Amino acid sequence: MKLTTITHVTVDGVMQGLGGPDEDRTGGFERGGWALPLFDDEVQTFLGQAFQRADAFLFGRRTYEIFERSWGTGSWGAEQGNNPISVAVNTRPKYVASTTLTDPQWADTTVLSGDIAAAIGELKTMPSGELQVHGSGNLVRWLLDNQLVDEITLLTYPVVVGQGTRLFPATGPDTALDLVDSRATSNGVTIQVYRPGGRPQYATATTT
């Protein structure tokens, strides 16, 4: 099973609170809702197709809870629960990497605790399919650190918000990325699909 991550970010790399002002105020974040004014039909179509393609979903706890109270209740998105995203997340298996969530109420949810790397590795041994990770910044960074990600999709919105949690930390491991696909919507949202390609190559000093 291929593990893919799909993340919405600003030009300055912020991924926090894209959906609304009160979605995630962790750390005093006050600039939530930056994605919705730019969320056009092209982005909606792309995401709908991506969600429908998934065979299962993997979340960190915070993103899982955001999804549960929005898409999971059918109270979010076009036509409420009758849209590709709501249908997908409500009918496919969901896995949550968490050491604190013990009694999930959302149907078809399995909590992964203990040796999470081994649990995810076991999921990836399935013969086919796609295990998608949406949001879940801490989890995505951990997955990349442990070389468990097969494909990265970044939706970059043409806005700088100047505060909030960023997808990639100021310091961390380095990774080369191979570009698989790239497009832009009429509202300026760019969609890039990458595959991790090991460590980057760096220029070296030469002597003459």
PDB file of C-alpha atoms in Angstrom:
ATOM      1  CA  MET A   1       0.000   0.000   0.000  1.00  0.00           C
ATOM      2  CA  LYS A   2       1.344   3.402  -1.009  1.00  0.00           C
ATOM      3  CA  LEU A   3       1.479   6.020   1.768  1.00  0.00           C
ATOM      4  CA  THR A   4       0.751   9.521   0.487  1.00  0.00           C
ATOM      5  CA  THR A   5       0.518  12.859   2.283  1.00  0.00           C
ATOM      6  CA  ILE A   6      -1.698  15.736   1.140  1.00  0.00           C
ATOM      7  CA  THR A   7      -1.027  19.081   2.792  1.00  0.00           C
ATOM      8  CA  HIS A   8      -2.334  22.621   2.320  1.00  0.00           C
ATOM      9  CA  VAL A   9       0.298  25.282   2.996  1.00  0.00           C
ATOM     10  CA  THR A  10       0.802  29.003   2.573  1.00  0.00           C
ATOM     11  CA  VAL A  11       3.751  30.403   0.644  1.00  0.00           C
ATOM     12  CA  ASP A  12       5.572  30.799   3.974  1.00  0.00           C
ATOM     13  CA  GLY A  13       4.897  27.142   4.787  1.00  0.00           C
ATOM     14  CA  VAL A  14       2.103  27.500   7.372  1.00  0.00           C
ATOM     15  CA  MET A  15      -0.378  24.628   7.506  1.00  0.00           C
ATOM     16  CA  GLN A  16      -2.275  25.559  10.663  1.00  0.00           C
ATOM     17  CA  GLY A  17      -5.932  26.549  10.696  1.00  0.00           C
ATOM     18  CA  LEU A  18      -6.606  26.587   6.971  1.00  0.00           C
ATOM     19  CA  GLY A  19     -10.340  25.952   7.198  1.00  0.00           C
ATOM     20  CA  GLY A  20     -11.687  28.562   9.591  1.00  0.00           C
ATOM     21  CA  PRO A  21     -10.836  31.122  12.292  1.00  0.00           C
ATOM     22  CA  ASP A  22     -11.510  28.677  15.138  1.00  0.00           C
ATOM     23  CA  GLU A  23     -10.280  25.476  13.520  1.00  0.00           C
ATOM     24  CA  ASP A  24      -6.985  25.437  15.421  1.00  0.00           C
ATOM     25  CA  ARG A  25      -5.950  28.284  17.725  1.00  0.00           C
ATOM     26  CA  THR A  26      -3.042  26.374  19.247  1.00  0.00           C
ATOM     27  CA  GLY A  27      -0.223  28.685  20.309  1.00  0.00           C
ATOM     28  CA  GLY A  28      -2.445  31.768  20.024  1.00  0.00           C
ATOM     29  CA  PHE A  29      -2.873  31.415  16.248  1.00  0.00           C
ATOM     30  CA  GLU A  30      -5.236  34.176  15.081  1.00  0.00           C
ATOM     31  CA  ARG A  31      -5.104  33.972  11.291  1.00  0.00           C
ATOM     32  CA  GLY A  32      -7.114  30.857  10.571  1.00  0.00           C
ATOM     33  CA  GLY A  33      -9.295  30.437   7.499  1.00  0.00           C
ATOM     34  CA  TRP A  34      -6.675  31.514   4.970  1.00  0.00           C
ATOM     35  CA  ALA A  35      -7.472  28.728   2.474  1.00  0.00           C
ATOM     36  CA  LEU A  36     -11.223  29.098   2.008  1.00  0.00           C
ATOM     37  CA  PRO A  37     -11.219  32.388   0.046  1.00  0.00           C
ATOM     38  CA  LEU A  38      -8.943  30.680  -2.514  1.00  0.00           C
ATOM     39  CA  PHE A  39     -10.649  27.271  -2.423  1.00  0.00           C
ATOM     40  CA  ASP A  40     -12.123  27.210  -5.924  1.00  0.00           C
ATOM     41  CA  ASP A  41     -13.855  24.532  -7.989  1.00  0.00           C
ATOM     42  CA  GLU A  42     -10.528  23.270  -9.335  1.00  0.00           C
ATOM     43  CA  VAL A  43      -9.147  22.626  -5.855  1.00  0.00           C
ATOM     44  CA  GLN A  44     -12.431  21.063  -4.784  1.00  0.00           C
ATOM     45  CA  THR A  45     -12.427  18.717  -7.783  1.00  0.00           C
ATOM     46  CA  PHE A  46      -8.788  17.724  -7.218  1.00  0.00           C
ATOM     47  CA  LEU A  47      -9.386  16.959  -3.539  1.00  0.00           C
ATOM     48  CA  GLY A  48     -12.606  15.094  -4.227  1.00  0.00           C
ATOM     49  CA  GLN A  49     -10.786  12.834  -6.663  1.00  0.00           C
ATOM     50  CA  ALA A  50      -7.907  12.348  -4.222  1.00  0.00           C
ATOM     51  CA  PHE A  51     -10.183  11.367  -1.330  1.00  0.00           C
ATOM     52  CA  GLN A  52     -12.137   8.975  -3.531  1.00  0.00           C
ATOM     53  CA  ARG A  53      -8.850   7.339  -4.567  1.00  0.00           C
ATOM     54  CA  ALA A  54      -7.911   6.507  -0.977  1.00  0.00           C
ATOM     55  CA  ASP A  55      -8.384   3.016   0.416  1.00  0.00           C
ATOM     56  CA  ALA A  56      -7.760   4.138   4.005  1.00  0.00           C
ATOM     57  CA  PHE A  57      -6.797   7.250   5.961  1.00  0.00           C
ATOM     58  CA  LEU A  58      -4.099   7.848   8.558  1.00  0.00           C
ATOM     59  CA  PHE A  59      -4.357  10.818  10.924  1.00  0.00           C
ATOM     60  CA  GLY A  60      -2.621  12.424  13.836  1.00  0.00           C
ATOM     61  CA  ARG A  61      -4.988  12.968  16.751  1.00  0.00           C
ATOM     62  CA  ARG A  62      -5.605  16.708  16.285  1.00  0.00           C
ATOM     63  CA  THR A  63      -6.452  16.433  12.582  1.00  0.00           C
ATOM     64  CA  TYR A  64      -8.572  13.355  13.269  1.00  0.00           C
ATOM     65  CA  GLU A  65     -10.669  15.323  15.747  1.00  0.00           C
ATOM     66  CA  ILE A  66     -11.052  18.240  13.316  1.00  0.00           C
ATOM     67  CA  PHE A  67     -12.221  15.873  10.583  1.00  0.00           C
ATOM     68  CA  GLU A  68     -14.536  13.999  12.938  1.00  0.00           C
ATOM     69  CA  ARG A  69     -16.463  17.114  13.928  1.00  0.00           C
ATOM     70  CA  SER A  70     -16.658  18.484  10.371  1.00  0.00           C
ATOM     71  CA  TRP A  71     -16.551  15.991   7.497  1.00  0.00           C
ATOM     72  CA  GLY A  72     -17.408  13.149   9.853  1.00  0.00           C
ATOM     73  CA  THR A  73     -20.709  14.699  10.910  1.00  0.00           C
ATOM     74  CA  GLY A  74     -21.751  15.682   7.391  1.00  0.00           C
ATOM     75  CA  SER A  75     -21.861  19.327   8.475  1.00  0.00           C
ATOM     76  CA  TRP A  76     -19.091  20.580   6.183  1.00  0.00           C
ATOM     77  CA  GLY A  77     -18.581  21.032   2.469  1.00  0.00           C
ATOM     78  CA  ALA A  78     -20.889  21.187  -0.504  1.00  0.00           C
ATOM     79  CA  GLU A  79     -24.176  19.339  -0.047  1.00  0.00           C
ATOM     80  CA  GLN A  80     -23.184  18.591   3.528  1.00  0.00           C
ATOM     81  CA  GLY A  81     -22.502  14.837   3.897  1.00  0.00           C
ATOM     82  CA  ASN A  82     -23.253  14.001   0.262  1.00  0.00           C
ATOM     83  CA  ASN A  83     -19.918  15.031  -1.242  1.00  0.00           C
ATOM     84  CA  PRO A  84     -16.810  13.047  -2.230  1.00  0.00           C
ATOM     85  CA  ILE A  85     -14.794  13.972   0.867  1.00  0.00           C
ATOM     86  CA  SER A  86     -17.509  13.181   3.423  1.00  0.00           C
ATOM     87  CA  VAL A  87     -18.429   9.949   1.650  1.00  0.00           C
ATOM     88  CA  ALA A  88     -14.806   8.806   1.548  1.00  0.00           C
ATOM     89  CA  VAL A  89     -13.914   9.509   5.173  1.00  0.00           C
ATOM     90  CA  ASN A  90     -17.169   8.044   6.462  1.00  0.00           C
ATOM     91  CA  THR A  91     -16.975   4.790   4.515  1.00  0.00           C
ATOM     92  CA  ARG A  92     -13.278   3.843   4.613  1.00  0.00           C
ATOM     93  CA  PRO A  93     -11.014   2.657   7.422  1.00  0.00           C
ATOM     94  CA  LYS A  94      -9.382   5.351   9.519  1.00  0.00           C
ATOM     95  CA  TYR A  95      -6.198   4.912  11.529  1.00  0.00           C
ATOM     96  CA  VAL A  96      -5.043   7.360  14.206  1.00  0.00           C
ATOM     97  CA  ALA A  97      -1.488   7.506  15.500  1.00  0.00           C
ATOM     98  CA  SER A  98      -2.040   8.484  19.130  1.00  0.00           C
ATOM     99  CA  THR A  99      -0.935   7.522  22.618  1.00  0.00           C
ATOM    100  CA  THR A 100      -3.850   9.332  24.280  1.00  0.00           C
ATOM    101  CA  LEU A 101      -6.938   8.474  22.208  1.00  0.00           C
ATOM    102  CA  THR A 102      -8.491   5.362  23.738  1.00  0.00           C
ATOM    103  CA  ASP A 103     -12.172   5.260  22.798  1.00  0.00           C
ATOM    104  CA  PRO A 104     -12.804   6.720  19.332  1.00  0.00           C
ATOM    105  CA  GLN A 105     -16.475   7.210  18.466  1.00  0.00           C
ATOM    106  CA  TRP A 106     -16.103   7.639  14.715  1.00  0.00           C
ATOM    107  CA  ALA A 107     -16.960   4.364  12.983  1.00  0.00           C
ATOM    108  CA  ASP A 108     -14.202   2.270  11.382  1.00  0.00           C
ATOM    109  CA  THR A 109     -11.454   3.915  13.455  1.00  0.00           C
ATOM    110  CA  THR A 110      -8.406   2.017  14.697  1.00  0.00           C
ATOM    111  CA  VAL A 111      -5.950   3.637  17.107  1.00  0.00           C
ATOM    112  CA  LEU A 112      -2.292   2.890  16.458  1.00  0.00           C
ATOM    113  CA  SER A 113      -0.189   3.085  19.610  1.00  0.00           C
ATOM    114  CA  GLY A 114       2.919   1.386  20.880  1.00  0.00           C
ATOM    115  CA  ASP A 115       5.253   0.641  17.976  1.00  0.00           C
ATOM    116  CA  ILE A 116       3.601   2.945  15.440  1.00  0.00           C
ATOM    117  CA  ALA A 117       6.334   2.455  12.850  1.00  0.00           C
ATOM    118  CA  ALA A 118       5.734  -1.297  12.894  1.00  0.00           C
ATOM    119  CA  ALA A 119       1.959  -0.821  12.689  1.00  0.00           C
ATOM    120  CA  ILE A 120       2.249   1.507   9.691  1.00  0.00           C
ATOM    121  CA  GLY A 121       4.832  -0.768   8.106  1.00  0.00           C
ATOM    122  CA  GLU A 122       2.332  -3.618   8.378  1.00  0.00           C
ATOM    123  CA  LEU A 123      -0.339  -1.522   6.647  1.00  0.00           C
ATOM    124  CA  LYS A 124       2.120  -0.737   3.873  1.00  0.00           C
ATOM    125  CA  THR A 125       2.697  -4.444   3.226  1.00  0.00           C
ATOM    126  CA  MET A 126      -0.846  -4.776   1.899  1.00  0.00           C
ATOM    127  CA  PRO A 127      -0.638  -5.716  -1.804  1.00  0.00           C
ATOM    128  CA  SER A 128      -2.222  -2.565  -3.231  1.00  0.00           C
ATOM    129  CA  GLY A 129      -4.108   0.618  -2.419  1.00  0.00           C
ATOM    130  CA  GLU A 130      -3.392   4.056  -1.021  1.00  0.00           C
ATOM    131  CA  LEU A 131      -3.104   5.114   2.603  1.00  0.00           C
ATOM    132  CA  GLN A 132      -3.637   8.896   2.704  1.00  0.00           C
ATOM    133  CA  VAL A 133      -2.511  11.356   5.359  1.00  0.00           C
ATOM    134  CA  HIS A 134      -4.245  14.755   5.408  1.00  0.00           C
ATOM    135  CA  GLY A 135      -2.952  17.590   7.584  1.00  0.00           C
ATOM    136  CA  SER A 136      -1.384  15.972  10.651  1.00  0.00           C
ATOM    137  CA  GLY A 137       1.834  17.989  10.587  1.00  0.00           C
ATOM    138  CA  ASN A 138       3.591  16.256  13.474  1.00  0.00           C
ATOM    139  CA  LEU A 139       2.744  12.871  12.003  1.00  0.00           C
ATOM    140  CA  VAL A 140       3.900  13.851   8.503  1.00  0.00           C
ATOM    141  CA  ARG A 141       7.241  15.061   9.833  1.00  0.00           C
ATOM    142  CA  TRP A 142       7.660  11.819  11.780  1.00  0.00           C
ATOM    143  CA  LEU A 143       6.730   9.707   8.761  1.00  0.00           C
ATOM    144  CA  LEU A 144       9.288  11.543   6.629  1.00  0.00           C
ATOM    145  CA  ASP A 145      11.951  11.141   9.321  1.00  0.00           C
ATOM    146  CA  ASN A 146      11.261   7.399   9.302  1.00  0.00           C
ATOM    147  CA  GLN A 147      11.215   7.145   5.479  1.00  0.00           C
ATOM    148  CA  LEU A 148       7.636   5.845   5.390  1.00  0.00           C
ATOM    149  CA  VAL A 149       6.258   8.354   2.848  1.00  0.00           C
ATOM    150  CA  ASP A 150       5.966   7.311  -0.795  1.00  0.00           C
ATOM    151  CA  GLU A 151       4.418  10.485  -2.225  1.00  0.00           C
ATOM    152  CA  ILE A 152       3.920  14.092  -1.091  1.00  0.00           C
ATOM    153  CA  THR A 153       1.243  16.406  -2.460  1.00  0.00           C
ATOM    154  CA  LEU A 154       1.495  20.086  -1.556  1.00  0.00           C
ATOM    155  CA  LEU A 155      -1.286  22.558  -2.290  1.00  0.00           C
ATOM    156  CA  THR A 156       0.369  25.960  -1.927  1.00  0.00           C
ATOM    157  CA  TYR A 157      -1.941  28.954  -1.540  1.00  0.00           C
ATOM    158  CA  PRO A 158      -0.786  32.412  -2.702  1.00  0.00           C
ATOM    159  CA  VAL A 159      -0.801  34.030   0.734  1.00  0.00           C
ATOM    160  CA  VAL A 160       1.710  34.760   3.491  1.00  0.00           C
ATOM    161  CA  VAL A 161       0.122  34.606   6.956  1.00  0.00           C
ATOM    162  CA  GLY A 162       3.234  35.329   9.001  1.00  0.00           C
ATOM    163  CA  GLN A 163       2.482  33.073  11.978  1.00  0.00           C
ATOM    164  CA  GLY A 164       1.431  29.522  12.796  1.00  0.00           C
ATOM    165  CA  THR A 165       2.756  25.996  12.625  1.00  0.00           C
ATOM    166  CA  ARG A 166       4.770  25.244   9.505  1.00  0.00           C
ATOM    167  CA  LEU A 167       4.925  21.920   7.734  1.00  0.00           C
ATOM    168  CA  PHE A 168       8.710  21.739   7.911  1.00  0.00           C
ATOM    169  CA  PRO A 169      10.638  22.896  10.992  1.00  0.00           C
ATOM    170  CA  ALA A 170      13.468  25.407  10.977  1.00  0.00           C
ATOM    171  CA  THR A 171      15.933  22.541  11.388  1.00  0.00           C
ATOM    172  CA  GLY A 172      15.555  18.884  10.569  1.00  0.00           C
ATOM    173  CA  PRO A 173      16.559  16.107   8.192  1.00  0.00           C
ATOM    174  CA  ASP A 174      17.091  16.889   4.520  1.00  0.00           C
ATOM    175  CA  THR A 175      15.258  15.163   1.670  1.00  0.00           C
ATOM    176  CA  ALA A 176      15.516  15.392  -2.099  1.00  0.00           C
ATOM    177  CA  LEU A 177      12.184  15.459  -3.945  1.00  0.00           C
ATOM    178  CA  ASP A 178      11.405  14.274  -7.457  1.00  0.00           C
ATOM    179  CA  LEU A 179       8.596  16.268  -9.092  1.00  0.00           C
ATOM    180  CA  VAL A 180       5.902  13.963 -10.479  1.00  0.00           C
ATOM    181  CA  ASP A 181       3.162  16.438 -11.382  1.00  0.00           C
ATOM    182  CA  SER A 182       2.515  20.175 -11.201  1.00  0.00           C
ATOM    183  CA  ARG A 183      -0.427  22.400 -11.997  1.00  0.00           C
ATOM    184  CA  ALA A 184      -1.982  25.711 -10.958  1.00  0.00           C
ATOM    185  CA  THR A 185      -5.595  26.774 -10.511  1.00  0.00           C
ATOM    186  CA  SER A 186      -7.091  30.025 -11.769  1.00  0.00           C
ATOM    187  CA  ASN A 187      -6.918  31.371  -8.198  1.00  0.00           C
ATOM    188  CA  GLY A 188      -3.182  30.758  -8.050  1.00  0.00           C
ATOM    189  CA  VAL A 189      -3.165  27.623  -5.896  1.00  0.00           C
ATOM    190  CA  THR A 190      -0.299  25.437  -7.083  1.00  0.00           C
ATOM    191  CA  ILE A 191      -0.510  21.665  -6.727  1.00  0.00           C
ATOM    192  CA  GLN A 192       2.756  19.752  -6.751  1.00  0.00           C
ATOM    193  CA  VAL A 193       3.214  16.020  -6.362  1.00  0.00           C
ATOM    194  CA  TYR A 194       6.637  14.781  -5.246  1.00  0.00           C
ATOM    195  CA  ARG A 195       8.320  11.515  -4.433  1.00  0.00           C
ATOM    196  CA  PRO A 196      11.081  11.472  -1.803  1.00  0.00           C
ATOM    197  CA  GLY A 197      14.405  10.785  -3.473  1.00  0.00           C
ATOM    198  CA  GLY A 198      16.836  10.233  -0.625  1.00  0.00           C
ATOM    199  CA  ARG A 199      19.331  12.833   0.526  1.00  0.00           C
ATOM    200  CA  PRO A 200      19.864  15.907  -1.666  1.00  0.00           C
ATOM    201  CA  GLN A 201      23.063  16.512  -3.581  1.00  0.00           C
ATOM    202  CA  TYR A 202      25.018  19.574  -2.516  1.00  0.00           C
ATOM    203  CA  ALA A 203      27.545  21.631  -4.389  1.00  0.00           C
ATOM    204  CA  THR A 204      31.093  21.019  -3.233  1.00  0.00           C
ATOM    205  CA  ALA A 205      34.004  23.369  -3.135  1.00  0.00           C
ATOM    206  CA  THR A 206      36.388  22.940  -6.033  1.00  0.00           C
ATOM    207  CA  THR A 207      40.009  23.843  -6.190  1.00  0.00           C
ATOM    208  CA  THR A 208      41.860  25.147  -9.231  1.00  0.00           C
TER     209      THR A 208
END
